[in-house]
């Protein structure tokens, strides 16, 4: 077997697993709490109602940490050969990136308070164990003088000198490795309890020095087998104790700003992920929309009061339920040691095995030693620990299929955050800015980009960032720099898909008129025709075009009104007063070199309407109504005009200049010939919009007219063109299905602009046509491409 064949087999197997696991690994745009076990969902809701600045995934991570710390106190273990030959602990590590003020600390405090009754149960058992140990020590001392004494002879007063305070079960990022090891060594001697490490600002800790580095190393050592050898370099007086069978739960928070803008922090965290944390840690970094998904803003004071009351009522209802459920779960573990052994149900065993194999095989397809590959190799092993905690919270020690499936859904959803981390820590400045925009940010100030390290030099236009940025955002939207706001602004394309068009999909202003005898006679009908707006389907538009009518696609700001707000007395129709968008582009052609049928043929793969205009029998004078795949803002008249220019350049047409004006009123004419294609693609203008964003003054068409050449120079130029035909006309040779006519027409016009004769142009066009798997037939080639464009070629 070759390496290539093995990779193909791996890819095939991964595809099979993805199909088999589709129900479990399928994720939506937003995290669905309904796919969680009820008690886990309720616990998350407690956090999001008290700290609405937390996203659902961040709240779930915080809730899981507090649950993990509480349920790990009795020291349960996973003992199932499906997972490991060794017993596996239930500790978990979480890292959350979220903005300051999101309620990070409050969320943990809220749950800790709710779990206080459960903690008291644990502490009571710990104290009982401590008392037994103290009495045993007291008895040993007494037996030196009274060998016949038993524990019954030991009073509380006798044991008191041997009683120790219960060691705390939390440590902070400020703790040294030695101090933490000392605490852990005390706790490992206990029958109960586990330790939680909470890092309030991981980024600042990583920036500050070596203490956190040693703690991170300790966490890495303890995660898998709960063992950490004392460092050899320690002196005899300061040497820490070695640890065994002790595990830590970690929750680390950080502001994303310091992580992505501070090189020291970025490098340290990247190194941690590469070497240890990717396969051991659940990493959460919500996007802008996720961060506000629970933080609704009321529109009125009254509504705000109701929102506050609702949150309080939800918290009051859920907190007792969550508290009682955890208390019962802890009591169950403390009352029967058999409950501390966690296994998987047969269905969960099969799911775990399939998911483990899926992750392992998929990891092999990724870049060697990448953070994502490391995470995938360890994903199944870390998630089963979390599944165990979620199952114990449901007062059961057998992990069910549903609980494991919920955990898999969570880790599949949050995998995008690690992808985002890798991208932002290795990306170029414009790629970082693109990531913010694609995550939902609509604007970002210049000061913020400087603070984040995106901009390190202020220039007049920032084109060095905007040009590659808009190339990155192509097909999604465009960005520009607003000098007044001193911010980078992102305008996401309001895209329209063909399947989204309903029976009546186009909103237009229109009016049927008795006749249109002269231009002067039409003026009387222009007043306020804009008031009549309705949703029109293709057949309605065809009817408008073939009857005496006035129409326009945009809506305008209303003028004065009567007491009836629905009655508009004036519509100030101008480019500046447009207040709507439209995905219809209207182009008027007064004198075409090709007939209406040829243009209809060019657009065969696209939805469109073409009709003759004032001269209803003249097929060289027509109007095109072209649905495009983006809702265009009519108020941006320059952008609209640029789209019209680019469409006409592609269609080899010269438009009436009025076509550049989005507020232009258009006329339909009785008896006009109309052709319609109401199925197919929408004309893609995203490339034009990206071009326009790069240079708003760009007004030239796609073709560039070359200067006149001498006969000798022209021949040399054409010979060179012929020799490099595959490269020069690659865009046409590799035309996508359905775009052949347009690309061939563009190539023909390209030949004319380069100074080719009609014969030379035909030679090139036939060569391109022969390169296609399905060439254009002879009659169509001549009628739609060669003959119409020959007249434009050099004679």
mmCIF file of N, CA and C in Angstrom, residues 117-167:
data_model
loop_
_atom_site.group_PDB
_atom_site.id
_atom_site.type_symbol
_atom_site.label_atom_id
_atom_site.label_comp_id
_atom_site.label_asym_id
_atom_site.label_seq_id
_atom_site.Cartn_x
_atom_site.Cartn_y
_atom_site.Cartn_z
ATOM 1 N N UNK A 117 -25.105 23.114 50.295
ATOM 2 C CA UNK A 117 -25.570 21.942 51.060
ATOM 3 C C UNK A 117 -24.818 20.661 50.689
ATOM 4 N N UNK A 118 -24.507 20.498 49.407
ATOM 5 C CA UNK A 118 -23.750 19.324 48.981
ATOM 6 C C UNK A 118 -22.330 19.383 49.541
ATOM 7 N N UNK A 119 -21.739 20.570 49.553
ATOM 8 C CA UNK A 119 -20.386 20.736 50.087
ATOM 9 C C UNK A 119 -20.366 20.418 51.581
ATOM 10 N N UNK A 120 -21.400 20.815 52.276
ATOM 11 C CA UNK A 120 -21.462 20.540 53.719
ATOM 12 C C UNK A 120 -21.513 19.037 53.981
ATOM 13 N N UNK A 121 -22.199 18.300 53.117
ATOM 14 C CA UNK A 121 -22.207 16.835 53.246
ATOM 15 C C UNK A 121 -20.795 16.278 53.106
ATOM 16 N N UNK A 122 -20.088 16.749 52.095
ATOM 17 C CA UNK A 122 -18.716 16.288 51.866
ATOM 18 C C UNK A 122 -17.825 16.671 53.037
ATOM 19 N N UNK A 123 -17.910 17.939 53.467
ATOM 20 C CA UNK A 123 -17.069 18.397 54.569
ATOM 21 C C UNK A 123 -17.366 17.636 55.850
ATOM 22 N N UNK A 124 -18.633 17.267 56.055
ATOM 23 C CA UNK A 124 -18.997 16.473 57.229
ATOM 24 C C UNK A 124 -18.299 15.125 57.211
ATOM 25 N N UNK A 125 -18.273 14.487 56.041
ATOM 26 C CA UNK A 125 -17.578 13.204 55.902
ATOM 27 C C UNK A 125 -16.064 13.385 56.069
ATOM 28 N N UNK A 126 -15.530 14.484 55.529
ATOM 29 C CA UNK A 126 -14.095 14.752 55.666
ATOM 30 C C UNK A 126 -13.735 14.959 57.144
ATOM 31 N N UNK A 127 -14.631 15.680 57.852
ATOM 32 C CA UNK A 127 -14.375 15.945 59.261
ATOM 33 C C UNK A 127 -14.434 14.659 60.075
ATOM 34 N N UNK A 128 -15.387 13.794 59.743
ATOM 35 C CA UNK A 128 -15.478 12.498 60.432
ATOM 36 C C UNK A 128 -14.195 11.696 60.238
ATOM 37 N N UNK A 129 -13.691 11.697 59.014
ATOM 38 C CA UNK A 129 -12.449 10.975 58.726
ATOM 39 C C UNK A 129 -11.277 11.593 59.486
ATOM 40 N N UNK A 130 -11.248 12.941 59.575
ATOM 41 C CA UNK A 130 -10.196 13.635 60.301
ATOM 42 C C UNK A 130 -10.268 13.295 61.779
ATOM 43 N N UNK A 131 -11.470 13.197 62.331
ATOM 44 C CA UNK A 131 -11.642 12.846 63.745
ATOM 45 C C UNK A 131 -11.170 11.423 64.009
ATOM 46 N N UNK A 132 -11.467 10.518 63.097
ATOM 47 C CA UNK A 132 -11.020 9.131 63.268
ATOM 48 C C UNK A 132 -9.491 9.067 63.283
ATOM 49 N N UNK A 133 -8.890 9.838 62.380
ATOM 50 C CA UNK A 133 -7.436 9.859 62.300
ATOM 51 C C UNK A 133 -6.839 10.454 63.575
ATOM 52 N N UNK A 134 -7.441 11.540 64.082
ATOM 53 C CA UNK A 134 -6.949 12.176 65.306
ATOM 54 C C UNK A 134 -7.079 11.242 66.503
ATOM 55 N N UNK A 135 -8.195 10.527 66.600
ATOM 56 C CA UNK A 135 -8.385 9.586 67.707
ATOM 57 C C UNK A 135 -7.393 8.434 67.619
ATOM 58 N N UNK A 136 -7.102 8.010 66.398
ATOM 59 C CA UNK A 136 -6.120 6.933 66.233
ATOM 60 C C UNK A 136 -4.744 7.393 66.700
ATOM 61 N N UNK A 137 -4.390 8.649 66.408
ATOM 62 C CA UNK A 137 -3.108 9.188 66.836
ATOM 63 C C UNK A 137 -3.074 9.357 68.356
ATOM 64 N N UNK A 138 -4.195 9.822 68.905
ATOM 65 C CA UNK A 138 -4.280 9.982 70.358
ATOM 66 C C UNK A 138 -4.191 8.625 71.058
ATOM 67 N N UNK A 139 -4.854 7.626 70.487
ATOM 68 C CA UNK A 139 -4.820 6.282 71.063
ATOM 69 C C UNK A 139 -3.396 5.721 71.052
ATOM 70 N N UNK A 140 -2.692 5.921 69.969
ATOM 71 C CA UNK A 140 -1.312 5.427 69.876
ATOM 72 C C UNK A 140 -0.455 6.043 70.973
ATOM 73 N N UNK A 141 -0.669 7.333 71.267
ATOM 74 C CA UNK A 141 0.098 7.987 72.334
ATOM 75 C C UNK A 141 -0.295 7.444 73.703
ATOM 76 N N UNK A 142 -1.593 7.218 73.910
ATOM 77 C CA UNK A 142 -2.082 6.711 75.194
ATOM 78 C C UNK A 142 -1.610 5.296 75.460
ATOM 79 N N UNK A 143 -1.544 4.507 74.416
ATOM 80 C CA UNK A 143 -1.191 3.099 74.582
ATOM 81 C C UNK A 143 0.255 2.898 75.031
ATOM 82 N N UNK A 144 1.076 3.971 74.938
ATOM 83 C CA UNK A 144 2.437 3.859 75.468
ATOM 84 C C UNK A 144 2.426 3.649 76.976
ATOM 85 N N UNK A 145 1.422 4.224 77.664
ATOM 86 C CA UNK A 145 1.268 4.046 79.117
ATOM 87 C C UNK A 145 0.145 3.087 79.454
ATOM 88 N N UNK A 146 -0.846 2.989 78.542
ATOM 89 C CA UNK A 146 -2.015 2.129 78.803
ATOM 90 C C UNK A 146 -2.231 1.209 77.612
ATOM 91 N N UNK A 147 -1.474 0.162 77.495
ATOM 92 C CA UNK A 147 -1.558 -0.721 76.332
ATOM 93 C C UNK A 147 -2.935 -1.322 76.103
ATOM 94 N N UNK A 148 -3.724 -1.400 77.142
ATOM 95 C CA UNK A 148 -5.043 -2.022 77.005
ATOM 96 C C UNK A 148 -6.123 -1.053 76.546
ATOM 97 N N UNK A 149 -5.757 0.223 76.307
ATOM 98 C CA UNK A 149 -6.756 1.200 75.872
ATOM 99 C C UNK A 149 -7.224 0.886 74.442
ATOM 100 N N UNK A 150 -8.503 1.169 74.216
ATOM 101 C CA UNK A 150 -9.058 1.087 72.854
ATOM 102 C C UNK A 150 -9.553 2.467 72.457
ATOM 103 N N UNK A 151 -10.021 2.580 71.236
ATOM 104 C CA UNK A 151 -10.500 3.874 70.751
ATOM 105 C C UNK A 151 -11.673 4.373 71.570
ATOM 106 N N UNK A 152 -12.391 3.460 72.212
ATOM 107 C CA UNK A 152 -13.526 3.892 73.035
ATOM 108 C C UNK A 152 -13.067 4.697 74.235
ATOM 109 N N UNK A 153 -11.793 4.532 74.634
ATOM 110 C CA UNK A 153 -11.275 5.275 75.770
ATOM 111 C C UNK A 153 -10.798 6.677 75.400
ATOM 112 N N UNK A 154 -10.780 6.974 74.088
ATOM 113 C CA UNK A 154 -10.294 8.279 73.621
ATOM 114 C C UNK A 154 -11.449 9.264 73.569
ATOM 115 N N UNK A 155 -11.330 10.335 74.342
ATOM 116 C CA UNK A 155 -12.362 11.376 74.326
ATOM 117 C C UNK A 155 -12.037 12.410 73.262
ATOM 118 N N UNK A 156 -13.033 13.244 72.996
ATOM 119 C CA UNK A 156 -12.806 14.316 72.017
ATOM 120 C C UNK A 156 -11.709 15.250 72.490
ATOM 121 N N UNK A 157 -11.662 15.493 73.790
ATOM 122 C CA UNK A 157 -10.630 16.391 74.330
ATOM 123 C C UNK A 157 -9.249 15.797 74.125
ATOM 124 N N UNK A 158 -9.145 14.449 74.293
ATOM 125 C CA UNK A 158 -7.847 13.795 74.076
ATOM 126 C C UNK A 158 -7.418 13.888 72.607
ATOM 127 N N UNK A 159 -8.398 13.818 71.702
ATOM 128 C CA UNK A 159 -8.091 13.834 70.263
ATOM 129 C C UNK A 159 -7.845 15.239 69.737
ATOM 130 N N UNK A 160 -8.336 16.248 70.492
ATOM 131 C CA UNK A 160 -8.285 17.629 70.001
ATOM 132 C C UNK A 160 -6.889 18.089 69.583
ATOM 133 N N UNK A 161 -5.831 17.788 70.345
ATOM 134 C CA UNK A 161 -4.505 18.251 69.914
ATOM 135 C C UNK A 161 -4.056 17.686 68.569
ATOM 136 N N UNK A 162 -4.651 16.606 68.156
ATOM 137 C CA UNK A 162 -4.246 15.964 66.896
ATOM 138 C C UNK A 162 -5.152 16.357 65.718
ATOM 139 N N UNK A 163 -6.188 17.118 66.053
ATOM 140 C CA UNK A 163 -7.106 17.548 64.985
ATOM 141 C C UNK A 163 -6.462 18.658 64.149
ATOM 142 N N UNK A 164 -6.602 18.557 62.848
ATOM 143 C CA UNK A 164 -6.108 19.590 61.936
ATOM 144 C C UNK A 164 -7.294 20.257 61.249
ATOM 145 N N UNK A 165 -7.079 21.466 60.790
ATOM 146 C CA UNK A 165 -8.118 22.123 60.005
ATOM 147 C C UNK A 165 -8.237 21.421 58.651
ATOM 148 N N UNK A 166 -9.456 21.381 58.149
ATOM 149 C CA UNK A 166 -9.637 20.794 56.819
ATOM 150 C C UNK A 166 -8.900 21.657 55.805
ATOM 151 N N UNK A 167 -8.008 21.081 55.014
ATOM 152 C CA UNK A 167 -7.313 21.892 54.006
ATOM 153 C C UNK A 167 -8.295 22.407 52.965
#
